[in-house]
XYZ file of C-alpha atoms in Angstrom:
666
model
C 3.842 6.189 3.023
C 1.859 7.619 6.481
C 4.552 5.815 8.490
C 7.247 6.602 6.696
C 6.455 10.520 7.205
C 6.229 9.439 11.237
C 9.274 7.819 11.168
C 10.418 10.877 9.457
C 8.472 13.350 12.056
C 10.268 10.989 15.209
C 13.896 10.949 13.500
C 13.739 14.825 12.978
C 12.263 16.098 16.481
C 15.286 13.358 18.355
C 17.615 15.008 15.875
C 16.469 18.555 16.254
C 17.194 17.770 20.371
C 21.197 16.252 20.075
C 21.633 20.084 18.849
C 21.609 21.984 22.155
C 24.760 19.594 23.372
C 26.686 21.364 20.421
C 24.757 24.624 20.501
C 23.709 27.822 22.050
C 23.157 30.528 19.350
C 20.617 28.762 16.517
C 17.093 29.466 15.537
C 13.682 26.702 15.547
C 14.216 25.961 12.418
C 17.384 25.467 11.648
C 17.524 23.233 14.531
C 14.999 21.072 13.213
C 17.165 21.008 9.714
C 19.588 20.019 11.198
C 18.184 17.137 13.316
C 16.134 15.501 10.513
C 20.206 15.394 9.031
C 21.290 14.272 12.287
C 18.048 12.431 12.901
C 18.821 10.520 9.420
C 22.447 9.855 10.165
C 21.754 7.880 13.645
C 18.373 6.352 12.401
C 20.630 5.010 9.162
C 23.607 3.725 11.511
C 21.304 1.822 13.889
C 19.138 0.452 11.052
C 22.200 -1.321 9.857
C 23.230 -2.444 13.228
C 20.183 -4.202 13.621
C 19.618 -5.135 10.721
C 23.027 -7.294 10.352
C 21.804 -8.876 13.187
C 18.160 -9.439 12.852
C 17.509 -8.655 9.316
C 15.138 -5.011 8.025
C 11.660 -5.751 9.697
C 9.450 -3.478 11.330
C 10.593 -3.631 14.226
C 14.227 -3.173 13.746
C 12.334 0.089 11.842
C 10.413 1.007 15.026
C 13.603 0.173 17.070
C 15.457 2.222 15.480
C 12.766 5.301 15.365
C 12.677 4.666 19.252
C 16.273 5.207 19.759
C 16.436 8.111 16.940
C 13.909 9.838 19.438
C 15.418 9.297 22.830
C 18.288 12.259 22.689
C 14.448 14.295 23.915
C 15.441 12.479 26.777
C 17.381 15.522 27.000
C 14.610 18.290 27.702
C 14.544 16.755 31.035
C 17.384 19.089 31.828
C 15.962 21.959 33.465
C 18.787 24.107 31.074
C 18.085 22.418 27.874
C 13.957 22.961 28.213
C 14.987 26.607 29.151
C 17.031 26.424 26.101
C 14.058 24.821 23.674
C 11.452 27.276 25.368
C 13.486 30.278 24.072
C 13.101 29.189 20.814
C 9.543 27.671 20.474
C 9.040 31.474 21.952
C 11.134 33.089 19.395
C 9.404 30.699 15.552
C 6.189 31.457 17.525
C 6.175 35.704 17.601
C 8.329 35.425 14.260
C 4.986 34.042 12.951
C 2.831 35.927 14.519
C 2.146 39.706 12.873
C 2.404 40.427 8.901
C 5.443 42.989 7.545
C 7.519 42.749 3.768
C 10.366 41.379 6.006
C 8.425 38.395 7.327
C 6.486 37.973 4.131
C 10.250 38.120 2.085
C 11.318 36.175 4.801
C 8.405 32.947 3.401
C 8.597 33.870 -0.107
C 11.675 32.860 0.375
C 11.705 29.359 1.618
C 8.261 28.801 0.032
C 9.854 29.104 -3.394
C 13.046 26.248 -2.837
C 10.624 24.583 -0.993
C 8.219 24.123 -4.468
C 11.152 24.783 -6.638
C 12.684 21.107 -4.802
C 9.458 19.674 -5.046
C 8.956 19.989 -8.832
C 12.542 19.308 -9.462
C 13.039 15.835 -7.082
C 9.096 15.248 -8.342
C 10.839 14.438 -12.112
C 14.068 12.264 -10.566
C 11.854 8.405 -10.411
C 8.569 8.706 -12.591
C 6.017 5.197 -13.031
C 3.340 5.141 -15.220
C 1.896 2.061 -17.520
C 5.698 1.922 -19.669
C 7.412 1.563 -17.156
C 10.109 3.315 -15.133
C 11.669 6.806 -16.604
C 14.117 9.326 -14.777
C 13.476 13.063 -15.718
C 17.083 13.626 -14.879
C 19.453 13.848 -18.160
C 22.303 12.398 -15.855
C 20.234 10.297 -13.308
C 19.413 7.493 -16.431
C 22.438 5.135 -14.492
C 22.381 5.941 -10.884
C 18.574 5.841 -9.630
C 18.956 2.061 -11.480
C 21.996 1.884 -9.285
C 20.431 3.280 -5.820
C 16.949 1.066 -6.523
C 19.253 -1.663 -6.869
C 20.905 -0.580 -3.358
C 17.342 0.121 -1.779
C 15.141 -3.532 -3.138
C 18.381 -5.117 -2.520
C 17.610 -3.992 1.445
C 13.721 -4.866 1.244
C 13.555 -8.134 -0.999
C 17.020 -9.537 -1.492
C 17.944 -9.624 2.149
C 20.848 -8.011 1.487
C 22.380 -8.506 5.444
C 25.470 -7.754 6.151
C 25.141 -5.589 3.045
C 26.608 -7.634 0.082
C 27.535 -5.959 -2.869
C 24.384 -6.561 -5.237
C 25.740 -5.151 -8.165
C 29.589 -7.570 -8.286
C 28.184 -11.197 -5.560
C 30.887 -11.610 -3.009
C 32.317 -8.695 -2.113
C 30.929 -6.296 0.340
C 29.474 -3.417 -0.332
C 30.813 -0.834 0.299
C 29.115 2.141 -1.482
C 27.578 4.340 1.405
C 24.671 3.655 1.320
C 22.813 4.898 4.676
C 20.911 6.890 2.562
C 19.643 4.011 0.453
C 18.935 2.361 3.678
C 16.920 4.935 4.863
C 14.398 4.765 1.933
C 14.206 1.148 1.503
C 12.944 1.523 5.123
C 9.846 3.600 4.341
C 9.460 1.440 1.380
C 9.928 -1.247 3.847
C 6.460 0.234 6.141
C 4.493 0.792 3.051
C 6.019 3.888 1.043
C 6.173 2.952 -2.797
C 10.036 3.866 -3.196
C 9.283 6.173 -5.970
C 7.711 8.389 -2.782
C 9.649 7.688 -0.343
C 12.936 8.626 -3.265
C 10.845 11.866 -2.874
C 10.201 12.531 0.376
C 13.138 11.630 1.427
C 15.755 14.201 -1.224
C 12.570 17.499 -0.670
C 13.147 17.486 3.239
C 16.422 16.650 2.853
C 17.247 19.195 -0.428
C 15.053 21.851 2.293
C 17.161 20.951 5.237
C 20.196 22.008 3.001
C 19.284 25.020 2.267
C 18.440 26.134 6.054
C 22.107 24.783 6.575
C 24.342 26.392 3.790
C 22.312 29.528 4.470
C 23.929 29.391 8.040
C 26.197 28.122 7.204
C 27.103 31.470 4.676
C 25.711 34.321 7.008
C 27.757 33.185 10.478
C 31.336 33.379 8.760
C 30.160 36.281 6.718
C 28.137 38.244 9.036
C 25.622 39.277 6.199
C 21.953 37.522 6.164
C 21.247 38.778 2.828
C 24.868 36.341 1.774
C 23.532 33.393 3.424
C 20.397 34.205 1.359
C 22.043 34.111 -1.797
C 24.316 31.228 -0.658
C 21.686 28.024 -1.951
C 20.798 29.810 -5.237
C 24.473 29.607 -6.054
C 25.062 26.019 -5.164
C 21.528 24.930 -6.059
C 22.239 26.765 -9.784
C 25.064 26.262 -10.163
C 26.713 26.367 -13.660
C 29.255 28.394 -16.526
C 28.421 30.321 -19.223
C 26.812 27.469 -20.947
C 23.655 30.402 -21.442
C 24.962 32.458 -24.013
C 25.705 29.133 -25.978
C 21.167 28.639 -24.711
C 20.816 31.596 -26.699
C 22.715 31.036 -30.200
C 20.877 27.845 -29.711
C 18.133 29.841 -29.482
C 19.372 32.887 -31.794
C 19.663 30.254 -34.890
C 17.388 27.872 -34.542
C 13.503 27.957 -36.038
C 11.641 28.130 -32.862
C 9.770 30.510 -31.169
C 10.664 31.959 -27.822
C 8.459 29.964 -25.516
C 8.761 26.971 -27.605
C 12.570 26.575 -27.381
C 12.298 27.523 -23.582
C 9.766 24.574 -23.306
C 12.249 22.095 -24.377
C 15.770 22.825 -24.634
C 17.311 20.822 -26.455
C 20.227 19.565 -24.493
C 21.864 20.833 -20.830
C 24.640 23.522 -20.974
C 26.245 23.123 -17.727
C 27.335 19.169 -18.264
C 27.805 17.092 -21.550
C 30.701 17.637 -24.001
C 31.148 21.167 -23.526
C 30.830 21.439 -20.343
C 31.927 19.675 -17.505
C 31.121 21.010 -14.004
C 27.507 20.444 -14.413
C 24.509 21.649 -12.474
C 24.960 20.836 -8.665
C 21.042 19.912 -8.773
C 21.126 17.604 -11.788
C 24.922 15.647 -11.570
C 24.899 15.216 -8.030
C 21.995 16.096 -5.728
C 19.038 14.249 -7.691
C 22.089 10.671 -8.877
C 24.860 10.891 -5.823
C 21.787 10.135 -3.702
C 24.891 9.630 -0.820
C 25.998 13.593 -1.005
C 22.543 14.743 -0.106
C 22.121 13.382 3.525
C 26.531 13.913 3.527
C 26.770 17.902 2.644
C 24.436 18.990 5.272
C 25.826 16.367 7.764
C 29.068 17.983 6.533
C 27.760 21.794 7.005
C 26.506 20.621 10.441
C 29.997 19.985 11.154
C 31.942 22.726 9.583
C 29.847 25.770 11.425
C 30.747 24.328 14.953
C 34.770 23.958 13.567
C 34.370 27.438 11.835
C 32.912 28.610 16.266
C 35.425 26.830 17.130
C 38.365 28.315 15.686
C 37.299 31.835 15.451
C 35.921 31.736 19.043
C 37.949 34.887 21.235
C 36.477 33.658 24.644
C 39.537 31.636 26.746
C 39.130 27.544 26.506
C 38.685 25.953 29.776
C 39.561 22.726 31.049
C 36.526 21.330 32.226
C 35.973 18.138 30.792
C 32.220 18.693 30.542
C 32.988 22.213 27.838
C 34.472 19.098 25.648
C 31.039 17.813 25.365
C 30.508 19.658 22.110
C 33.126 18.916 20.170
C 33.140 15.348 21.184
C 29.290 15.144 19.981
C 30.345 17.102 16.746
C 32.955 14.265 16.522
C 30.474 11.429 16.679
C 28.296 12.752 13.320
C 31.110 13.484 11.448
C 32.247 9.984 12.735
C 29.094 8.697 10.365
C 30.489 10.027 7.466
C 31.976 6.890 5.916
C 28.627 4.576 5.564
C 27.368 7.779 4.266
C 29.740 10.041 2.122
C 32.910 9.261 2.207
C 34.446 12.490 0.072
C 32.612 14.742 2.910
C 34.954 12.179 5.326
C 38.359 13.269 3.927
C 37.059 16.947 3.138
C 36.508 17.450 7.585
C 40.102 15.504 7.463
C 42.066 18.485 5.175
C 39.648 20.806 6.620
C 40.163 20.113 10.781
C 43.716 19.480 9.659
C 44.328 22.768 8.572
C 43.140 24.861 11.430
C 44.524 22.902 14.080
C 48.183 24.034 13.085
C 45.791 27.910 12.504
C 45.319 27.644 15.823
C 47.202 25.032 18.575
C 46.071 27.560 21.363
C 42.325 25.421 21.096
C 43.941 21.668 21.237
C 41.783 20.379 23.357
C 38.579 21.281 21.334
C 41.073 19.409 18.216
C 41.374 16.975 20.550
C 37.838 16.344 21.781
C 36.862 16.470 18.623
C 39.020 13.491 16.794
C 38.272 11.418 19.614
C 34.513 11.248 18.746
C 34.889 11.308 14.810
C 38.041 8.174 15.669
C 35.081 6.152 17.863
C 32.792 5.555 15.192
C 34.582 6.366 11.593
C 37.176 3.855 12.699
C 35.316 -0.011 13.085
C 32.917 1.705 9.902
C 36.292 1.732 7.996
C 37.648 -1.624 8.929
C 34.425 -2.984 8.427
C 34.318 -1.624 4.987
C 38.390 -2.126 3.981
C 38.018 -6.255 5.313
C 36.129 -8.004 2.032
C 35.840 -4.913 -0.567
C 36.622 -6.354 -3.790
C 37.923 -2.241 -4.052
C 41.695 -1.344 -4.907
C 42.673 1.359 -3.416
C 45.616 1.652 -5.634
C 42.707 2.248 -8.287
C 41.858 5.860 -6.328
C 45.294 7.785 -6.267
C 47.540 8.662 -9.403
C 48.416 11.917 -10.377
C 45.999 13.919 -13.043
C 46.417 17.219 -13.644
C 43.604 19.993 -14.674
C 40.761 17.432 -13.491
C 38.292 16.934 -15.928
C 39.450 19.776 -18.634
C 40.733 16.819 -21.693
C 41.705 19.308 -24.678
C 41.035 23.009 -23.366
C 43.278 25.389 -21.325
C 43.424 25.106 -18.001
C 41.868 28.611 -17.461
C 39.597 28.273 -20.336
C 37.905 25.464 -18.745
C 37.656 26.972 -15.260
C 35.472 30.005 -16.372
C 33.422 28.204 -18.956
C 32.893 25.654 -16.577
C 32.535 28.041 -13.474
C 31.368 31.606 -14.938
C 31.920 34.342 -13.279
C 32.649 32.127 -10.216
C 36.538 32.739 -9.826
C 37.157 36.234 -10.717
C 34.394 37.268 -8.248
C 35.942 34.932 -5.375
C 38.926 36.619 -6.409
C 37.190 40.148 -5.634
C 35.894 39.325 -2.962
C 39.045 38.133 -0.753
C 40.913 41.213 -1.986
C 37.877 43.435 -0.667
C 37.235 41.343 2.218
C 41.301 42.201 3.172
C 40.492 45.337 2.751
C 37.311 46.300 4.480
C 38.384 44.230 7.729
C 35.391 41.411 6.470
C 32.941 41.726 8.982
C 34.437 43.754 12.022
C 34.410 43.451 15.372
C 33.636 46.451 18.058
C 36.335 48.627 19.712
C 35.914 46.382 23.063
C 36.558 42.552 21.446
C 39.593 44.218 19.620
C 40.945 45.546 22.850
C 40.080 42.342 24.224
C 42.057 40.705 21.813
C 44.670 42.748 21.409
C 44.917 42.373 25.295
C 45.034 38.413 25.038
C 47.780 38.716 22.588
C 49.781 40.155 24.947
C 49.103 38.372 27.825
C 50.730 35.389 26.130
C 53.584 35.904 23.788
C 53.538 32.021 22.173
C 52.730 32.819 19.074
C 50.937 29.797 18.513
C 48.680 30.204 20.842
C 47.747 33.785 19.360
C 43.999 34.943 18.288
C 43.756 35.209 14.248
C 43.281 38.859 13.471
C 39.521 39.146 12.097
C 40.198 39.981 9.028
C 42.435 37.338 8.473
C 40.264 34.032 9.790
C 37.937 34.141 7.204
C 41.137 33.721 5.058
C 42.354 30.746 7.150
C 39.369 29.219 7.494
C 39.360 29.149 3.771
C 42.796 27.818 2.765
C 41.934 23.853 3.225
C 39.230 24.296 0.919
C 41.815 25.750 -1.718
C 43.954 23.567 -0.667
C 41.393 20.442 -2.749
C 40.933 22.767 -5.782
C 44.879 22.609 -6.105
C 44.768 18.412 -5.091
C 41.266 18.214 -7.556
C 43.223 19.619 -10.165
C 46.560 17.765 -9.365
C 45.539 14.246 -8.352
C 43.013 11.790 -8.968
C 40.975 10.869 -6.115
C 38.744 8.402 -7.789
C 39.023 5.744 -10.647
C 37.408 8.571 -12.688
C 38.414 11.265 -12.943
C 35.703 13.267 -12.952
C 34.477 12.337 -9.440
C 36.699 14.057 -8.247
C 33.664 16.927 -8.463
C 32.650 15.060 -5.133
C 35.948 16.785 -3.130
C 35.985 20.195 -5.601
C 31.941 20.564 -4.716
C 33.356 21.140 -1.480
C 36.031 23.694 -2.854
C 32.967 25.557 -4.342
C 30.865 26.087 -1.230
C 33.617 26.516 0.374
C 34.731 30.081 -1.410
C 30.251 30.798 -1.867
C 30.804 32.938 0.816
C 33.271 35.186 -0.470
C 31.428 35.521 -3.993
C 27.978 35.922 -1.571
C 29.298 38.318 0.542
C 30.656 40.715 -2.294
C 27.641 40.478 -4.253
C 25.737 41.384 -1.432
C 28.002 44.245 0.079
C 26.994 45.508 -3.744
C 23.504 46.053 -3.306
C 23.610 48.018 -0.240
C 25.297 50.870 -2.290
C 24.005 53.057 -4.583
C 21.443 51.662 -7.738
C 23.813 51.252 -9.853
C 25.504 48.941 -7.636
C 22.732 46.878 -7.258
C 22.053 46.881 -11.018
C 25.587 45.785 -11.007
C 24.866 42.900 -8.259
C 21.427 41.701 -9.629
C 23.380 41.224 -13.192
C 26.291 39.063 -11.500
C 24.064 37.275 -10.163
C 21.803 36.694 -13.181
C 25.369 35.812 -14.461
C 26.356 32.814 -11.958
C 23.113 30.697 -12.176
C 21.151 31.652 -15.497
C 23.343 28.247 -17.138
C 22.496 26.103 -13.885
C 18.749 27.623 -13.973
C 18.274 26.618 -17.482
C 19.328 22.811 -16.753
C 16.584 23.154 -13.506
C 14.115 24.574 -15.684
C 14.451 21.073 -18.247
C 14.413 19.214 -15.590
C 11.406 20.588 -14.598
C 9.380 21.250 -17.448
C 9.393 17.416 -18.455
C 12.051 18.422 -21.489
C 13.882 15.261 -20.408
C 11.801 11.762 -20.098
C 14.538 9.099 -20.387
C 13.128 5.485 -20.513
C 14.908 3.827 -17.480
C 12.796 0.345 -16.987
C 9.701 -1.016 -20.211
C 7.191 -2.491 -18.668
C 8.088 -5.966 -19.524
C 11.561 -5.157 -16.856
C 9.266 -3.899 -13.990
C 6.974 -7.380 -14.906
C 9.701 -10.017 -14.586
C 10.968 -8.619 -11.747
C 7.750 -9.484 -10.209
C 7.748 -12.649 -11.122
C 11.282 -12.962 -10.128
C 10.309 -12.264 -6.834
C 8.221 -14.500 -6.364
C 9.573 -17.123 -8.061
C 12.903 -17.593 -6.018
C 14.343 -17.003 -3.545
C 15.948 -13.405 -1.759
C 19.322 -14.202 -1.617
C 19.682 -15.706 -5.433
C 22.323 -15.211 -7.496
C 21.526 -13.967 -11.109
C 23.474 -13.840 -14.114
C 22.368 -10.539 -16.429
C 23.629 -8.249 -19.039
C 26.139 -6.426 -18.016
C 24.406 -3.696 -17.890
C 22.743 -0.421 -15.379
C 19.114 -1.173 -15.955
C 18.902 -5.237 -16.073
C 15.426 -5.840 -14.989
C 17.105 -7.877 -12.070
C 17.681 -4.611 -10.935
C 13.995 -4.050 -9.527
C 14.256 -7.774 -8.260
C 16.737 -7.125 -5.047
C 18.419 -10.603 -5.699
C 22.195 -10.259 -6.658
C 23.974 -10.332 -9.489
C 27.115 -11.825 -10.723
C 28.076 -8.362 -12.252
C 26.029 -4.994 -14.068
C 27.256 -2.665 -15.302
C 30.715 -1.930 -15.562
C 31.106 1.817 -15.554
C 29.702 1.333 -11.700
C 32.209 -1.296 -10.987
C 35.206 0.497 -12.680
C 33.904 3.720 -10.655
C 34.248 2.064 -7.485
C 37.810 0.558 -7.943
C 36.766 -3.125 -8.568
C 38.313 -5.007 -11.405
C 35.733 -6.256 -13.237
C 36.699 -7.854 -16.894
C 37.497 -11.771 -15.431
C 34.158 -12.022 -14.489
C 32.832 -10.076 -18.032
C 34.647 -12.921 -19.887
C 33.570 -15.532 -17.781
C 29.441 -13.980 -17.885
C 29.789 -13.749 -22.026
C 31.061 -17.276 -22.624
C 27.895 -18.410 -20.333
C 25.505 -16.373 -22.087
C 27.467 -17.902 -25.457
C 26.865 -21.891 -24.314
C 30.069 -22.365 -24.912
C 31.615 -25.697 -23.306
C 33.421 -24.013 -20.589
C 30.013 -22.735 -19.376
C 28.478 -25.412 -16.623
C 31.781 -24.965 -15.058
C 31.370 -21.673 -14.579
C 28.046 -21.766 -13.838
C 29.167 -24.030 -11.286
C 32.830 -21.622 -9.906
C 30.178 -18.661 -9.151
C 27.063 -20.613 -8.130
C 25.158 -18.690 -10.221
C 21.100 -20.268 -10.294
C 19.102 -18.522 -12.211
C 19.938 -16.959 -15.735
C 17.989 -13.895 -17.165
C 17.711 -13.118 -21.454
C 16.845 -9.948 -21.888
C 16.546 -7.532 -24.850
C 20.145 -5.804 -23.240
C 21.657 -9.422 -23.145
C 21.210 -9.990 -26.115
C 23.062 -6.482 -27.424
C 26.014 -6.868 -25.138
C 26.337 -10.907 -25.528
C 25.908 -13.344 -28.186
C 22.774 -15.393 -26.042
C 22.611 -19.145 -27.087
C 19.355 -20.248 -26.838
C 19.817 -23.713 -27.598
C 22.117 -23.924 -24.784
C 19.246 -23.190 -22.271
C 16.429 -23.843 -23.264
C 17.563 -27.525 -21.185
C 17.240 -25.849 -18.479
C 13.313 -25.197 -16.516
C 12.256 -21.886 -17.327
C 10.613 -20.365 -14.359
C 9.204 -16.948 -15.198
C 8.481 -14.726 -18.898
C 7.485 -11.461 -19.555
C 7.782 -10.042 -23.849
C 11.577 -10.942 -24.487
C 12.369 -11.785 -21.132
C 12.524 -14.663 -19.874
C 14.713 -16.408 -16.214
C 16.123 -20.150 -16.514
C 17.156 -22.112 -13.622
C 20.196 -23.023 -14.138
C 21.767 -24.147 -11.000
C 21.483 -24.040 -7.157
C 18.595 -25.667 -4.840
């Protein structure tokens, strides 16, 4: 674990140095948070490239860590060193002395850090009984990510093949799992690798979202509210919770200590609390979103800038640098890249006068993203035709559209509308008179309407339009084979809406005590359902078994007795023990494969024929090059298993109800 922390520190320091290339006015805490994200992206990309050539070994990992640290050479430049010293002194001065403001700031970050600690500590739990998860929505996703990690550490899976569908390229954005694999490779337990990565990424997201909202609204209080609105997102499910308690037989503390189900996701609700259904389960988003927020914060600064652009090529270094960071997203979180494409396209046409900045950003993005996308699309088993189709209402099922969105997001949309109206009427975070006069002179000087600077009252509205467009798009078109996966885009609509909602609540808080009470009440209603679900995970009410003790034992035997690149036939389930061995599977869980646009049906039929020991079983074993077959309780539940057929093959491993037969290969 110690070496993992050293690598984390190295890549964070290097990433923090990169921030001096594109921003001058951010505090040290923001730079360290952004550094964790940037360093992770750089480290993961370098490890991927080197491992494809030399495999994943200690030399590759530490060489990638040194490359991630290399940006510190920027501190040799006098101007950057001066900025760093200023940030360091400012941070030091903020830690000195005591005041209620400093205590409140410390308490705010400490409380969120502890909450994230307790929450992500429940993502993966290991004990004598096997492997468990405390996330109700993590039952299928945890083994998927474990399969990716172990395929890197135990399966020599470079260049990466899909461990769940052998022979196809691994097109799922895997950088987050690859970084966790590096932590495990240098000595950390996988459980601890997941935990430290999730915790630091989650806290970085907290700081970056706070600053993003503060930048847009000009309100520090709105910035502080933003992470609460995201992490405890949910609808009006808390009303169902009150009903369950009222008609139940348990006392209050017994009921709260063992909540019966989630109140943001299930049969009645589809949005799902972000921590529960996205950041714990879809680990790629936990790295992709904070990286996207770094880019969005920069795009906002470019879009809202009032100064004249210069033709000096060096002035485009910040935009090109941020573009290069955005270009890593195909391997980190592809939907985040799509979101940035939509936002940048809108902003380009809103501010054509800043075409040099947009082009520099676009060139930087394309330089990394295009090769990554070409690599992904070559040899992929995913069918792009499965990703796009008309589909109204996202996942509303039989609900009325308006009731569905109110039930799942509560007061968010009404407050969003109210916040926009109030923002327009008040002029948002108004500029001073000198700035207004300066803007007026610029408009008068240049008669070309395309180059006019947006009115301060409309800047934020224009910036919000692409996020509103993504809401409309996600409710009209299916952007993934499984319509619920549109949430990977919808969550950015939610993030883009937070500034108006948080600003409205912050404005109400500045009024008299009645408005303060209203402000607190609105915040409580917005976060109540999500807080209940987060508490349910933290409290230990959920303890789902993913792998039993015998599955862990047979996986260890498989690692010892089969080659790293062995191909297995196993049950088409999410929790086959082969996951823990790092070996490739002919196919695993159909739900994962279909959500990635993979047509698995022919393999599934052939898999059943082999397990049944039909006359053609030997032909299919040779066709696919299957070397080993795992007989397990999952296989017996999912298929018909012919024990007589497999008894003719050598038995190489056994643990309880699990048996491994060698059926082919070397």
